[in-house]
Amino acid sequence: MYFKNIGIAGLGLIGGSFAKAFACKGIKVYGFDVNKSVLLQAVESRIFEGVTDEFEKFINFPLDLLYICIPVQSAVCFIEMLGQAGYKKAVTDGCSTKTTILKAAKNNNLYFCGGHPIKGKETSGFTNSEQDLYNGAKHILTSMGYHELDNALEELHKSINMQVCKMTSYEHDTIFANVSHLPHLISFCLMDTVLNKNKEALSFAGGGFRDFTRIAASDAWMWSDIFMDNKKALLECVENLEKNITIWKNMIKDDNKKMLFDKIEEVSGERRKL
């Protein structure tokens, strides 16, 4: 299986960057987005064979692969529409959670393999998409058992210089609750805490605060979707964090500098290995 024509549903940062990367490899790309200004930007980019905001027109483009790049709950609705239309061509997605997506794909009898590119920015939209955004990045595939499709998607993403990893949807959602969803929640929460306590302090924020809260500028629609969709795994992470914060708080409260030093030394050493 080889993909010569790929349709991208959702032309934001993720979908736009995939479209640009695939087009650079000589693949014909087609676009779908409900935002007319985004469609105009897509037309002006001159990389698309066709763009539309009409679902029926989009799925009737001559596609070998349909790539869903919209927020999780919207993606589920899109998958249901594909099921109602009896869509039988290959489908994948770029959503940040996988269990709900795979369940919807299975329930709607799609020829599907889930995906998640591990690369993004705090900015969004087609104007911020980049041809080389995924260069060297990991891409996670979550199979539904269609091995020919899985292998074709692995080769597709390797062709744009991505490192492909395979795991179950449960493994994916557990891992990324820890290393992606929790950090975003903490960053949002820290900004909220400072805003509520002393907003004027932000004018004195240095590089450390700016680095730490960079992802707090991320898209609200996408991240509220992710938090709700991966609720169980994320809440487990939050509970673990709460317990750990209490330990750190007590080290400071008890003037236990030796334990505090040792803990900082331990975790900073692990961070330097990344």
C-alpha positions in Angstrom: 0.0 0.0 0.0 1.3 3.4 -1.0 -0.4 6.8 -0.4 -0.4 9.1 -3.4 -3.3 11.2 -2.4 -3.9 12.3 1.3 -6.8 14.3 2.6 -6.2 16.3 5.8 -9.3 17.1 7.9 -8.4 20.1 10.0 -5.8 22.5 8.7 -4.4 23.9 11.9 -0.8 23.5 13.2 -0.9 19.7 13.1 -2.8 19.1 9.9 -1.1 22.0 8.1 2.3 20.8 9.0 1.5 17.3 7.8 0.1 18.7 4.5 3.3 20.7 3.9 5.5 17.8 4.8 3.6 15.3 2.5 3.4 17.8 -0.4 7.2 18.3 -0.2 7.5 14.5 -0.8 5.4 14.8 -4.0 2.2 13.5 -2.4 -1.0 15.2 -3.6 -2.8 16.7 -0.6 -6.4 17.8 -0.2 -7.8 19.8 2.7 -11.0 20.2 4.7 -11.7 22.8 7.3 -14.9 24.6 8.5 -13.1 27.9 8.8 -13.2 29.8 5.6 -10.3 32.1 6.4 -8.2 28.9 7.0 -9.3 27.6 3.6 -8.2 30.8 2.0 -4.8 30.5 3.6 -4.6 26.9 2.4 -5.5 28.0 -1.2 -2.8 30.7 -1.0 -0.2 28.2 0.1 -0.6 26.5 -3.3 0.2 23.0 -2.0 -3.3 21.6 -2.1 -5.0 19.9 -5.1 -8.4 20.9 -3.6 -9.9 22.3 -0.4 -13.4 22.4 0.9 -15.6 23.0 3.9 -18.1 20.4 2.7 -17.9 17.0 4.2 -19.4 15.1 1.3 -17.1 16.8 -1.2 -14.1 16.1 0.9 -14.6 12.4 1.3 -15.2 12.1 -2.5 -11.8 13.5 -3.3 -9.6 10.8 -4.8 -8.0 9.9 -1.5 -5.8 7.0 -0.6 -5.7 8.1 3.1 -7.9 10.4 5.2 -6.0 12.1 8.0 -8.1 13.5 10.9 -6.3 16.4 12.6 -8.9 18.1 14.8 -9.6 18.1 18.5 -10.6 14.8 20.1 -14.3 15.3 20.5 -14.6 16.8 17.1 -12.6 13.9 15.7 -15.1 11.4 17.3 -18.0 13.3 15.6 -16.1 13.2 12.3 -15.5 9.5 12.7 -19.2 8.9 13.3 -20.0 10.9 10.1 -17.5 8.7 8.2 -19.3 5.6 9.6 -22.7 6.9 8.6 -21.3 7.6 5.1 -20.0 4.0 4.9 -16.5 5.2 4.3 -14.1 2.3 3.5 -10.8 3.9 2.6 -7.8 4.1 4.9 -8.1 6.6 7.9 -5.7 7.7 10.6 -5.6 10.6 13.0 -3.2 12.9 14.9 -5.1 13.3 18.1 -3.4 13.4 21.5 -5.5 10.7 23.1 -6.2 7.3 21.6 -8.6 5.1 23.5 -11.8 7.0 22.7 -10.7 7.5 19.1 -10.0 3.8 18.5 -13.3 2.9 20.1 -15.2 5.2 17.8 -13.3 3.9 14.7 -14.1 0.3 15.7 -17.8 1.1 16.3 -18.0 2.8 12.9 -16.3 0.0 11.0 -13.4 2.1 9.7 -10.3 0.8 8.1 -8.2 2.7 10.7 -5.0 3.0 12.6 -4.6 5.6 15.3 -1.7 8.0 15.4 -0.1 10.8 17.5 2.8 13.0 16.3 4.9 14.0 19.4 5.6 17.5 18.3 3.8 20.8 18.6 4.0 24.4 19.6 2.1 26.7 21.9 1.0 28.6 18.8 -1.8 27.1 16.6 -3.3 27.6 13.2 -2.3 27.0 9.6 -0.2 30.2 9.6 2.0 28.6 12.3 2.3 25.2 10.5 5.8 24.2 9.3 7.0 21.8 6.6 9.8 20.6 8.9 7.9 20.6 12.2 8.0 16.8 12.5 11.6 16.3 11.3 13.2 13.9 13.8 10.0 13.7 16.0 8.4 10.5 17.3 5.1 9.3 15.9 3.0 6.9 17.8 0.8 4.3 16.0 -2.0 2.5 17.8 -3.1 -0.5 15.7 -6.6 -1.9 15.2 -5.1 -5.0 13.6 -4.9 -3.9 10.0 -1.3 -4.7 9.5 -1.0 -3.6 5.8 -2.3 -0.2 6.9 0.0 -0.1 9.9 3.0 -0.8 7.8 2.0 1.7 5.2 1.6 4.4 7.8 4.9 3.6 9.3 6.6 4.0 6.0 4.7 7.3 5.3 5.9 8.9 8.5 9.4 7.6 8.2 9.4 9.3 4.7 9.1 12.7 6.5 11.9 11.7 8.9 9.7 10.7 11.9 10.6 8.0 14.3 7.7 5.5 14.5 6.7 3.7 17.8 3.9 1.3 18.3 1.8 0.8 21.4 -1.7 0.1 22.6 -4.1 2.9 23.2 -4.0 2.2 27.0 -0.2 2.4 27.0 -0.4 5.6 25.0 -2.9 7.4 27.2 -1.1 6.4 30.4 2.3 7.5 29.2 1.1 10.9 27.8 -1.0 11.6 30.8 2.3 11.8 32.7 4.7 13.4 30.2 2.3 15.7 28.3 -1.1 16.2 29.8 0.0 16.7 33.4 2.7 19.2 32.5 0.2 21.3 30.5 -2.2 21.2 33.4 0.5 22.3 35.8 1.5 25.1 33.5 -2.1 26.4 33.2 -2.5 26.1 36.9 0.7 28.0 37.7 -0.4 30.9 35.5 -3.8 30.8 37.1 -2.3 30.9 40.6 -0.1 33.9 39.9 -2.9 35.7 38.1 -5.2 35.2 41.1 -2.6 36.1 43.8 -0.4 38.8 42.3 -1.0 39.6 38.6 1.5 42.5 38.8 4.3 40.0 39.5 4.1 38.8 35.9 5.9 42.0 34.8 9.0 40.7 36.6 8.9 37.2 35.2 12.2 36.0 34.0 13.4 33.3 31.7 12.7 30.4 34.1 9.0 31.4 34.5 8.6 32.0 30.8 10.1 28.7 29.9 8.0 26.8 32.5 4.7 28.5 31.4 5.4 28.5 27.6 2.8 25.8 27.1 0.2 27.7 29.1 -0.3 29.7 25.9 -1.7 26.5 24.2 -5.1 26.2 22.6 -7.9 26.1 25.1 -10.3 24.1 22.8 -7.8 21.3 22.2 -6.5 21.0 25.7 -9.9 21.0 27.5 -10.8 18.2 25.1 -7.7 16.3 26.0 -8.1 16.7 29.7 -11.7 15.5 29.6 -11.0 12.6 27.3 -8.0 11.3 29.3 -9.7 12.1 32.6 -9.0 8.8 34.5 -5.3 8.7 33.7 -4.8 12.4 34.2 -6.5 12.4 37.6 -4.2 9.6 38.7 -1.3 11.7 37.8 -2.7 14.7 39.6 -3.2 12.6 42.8 0.4 11.4 42.6 1.5 15.0 42.1 -0.5 16.1 45.1 1.2 13.5 47.3 4.6 14.4 46.0 4.0 18.2 46.6 3.1 17.4 50.2 6.5 15.6 50.6 8.4 18.6 49.1 6.3 21.0 51.2 7.2 19.1 54.4 10.9 19.1 53.6 10.8 22.9 53.5 8.4 23.2 56.4 10.7 21.0 58.6 13.9 22.8 57.5 15.2 19.5 56.2 17.8 21.0 53.9 19.8 17.8 53.6 16.8 15.8 52.2 15.8 18.7 50.0 19.3 19.0 48.6 19.5 15.2 47.9 16.1 15.2 46.2 17.0 18.2 44.0 20.3 16.6 43.1 18.5 13.3 42.2 15.9 14.8 40.0 18.2 17.4 38.3 20.6 14.6 37.4 17.7 12.7 35.7 16.6 15.9 33.9 20.1 16.4 32.5 19.9 13.0 30.9 17.0 14.0 28.7 
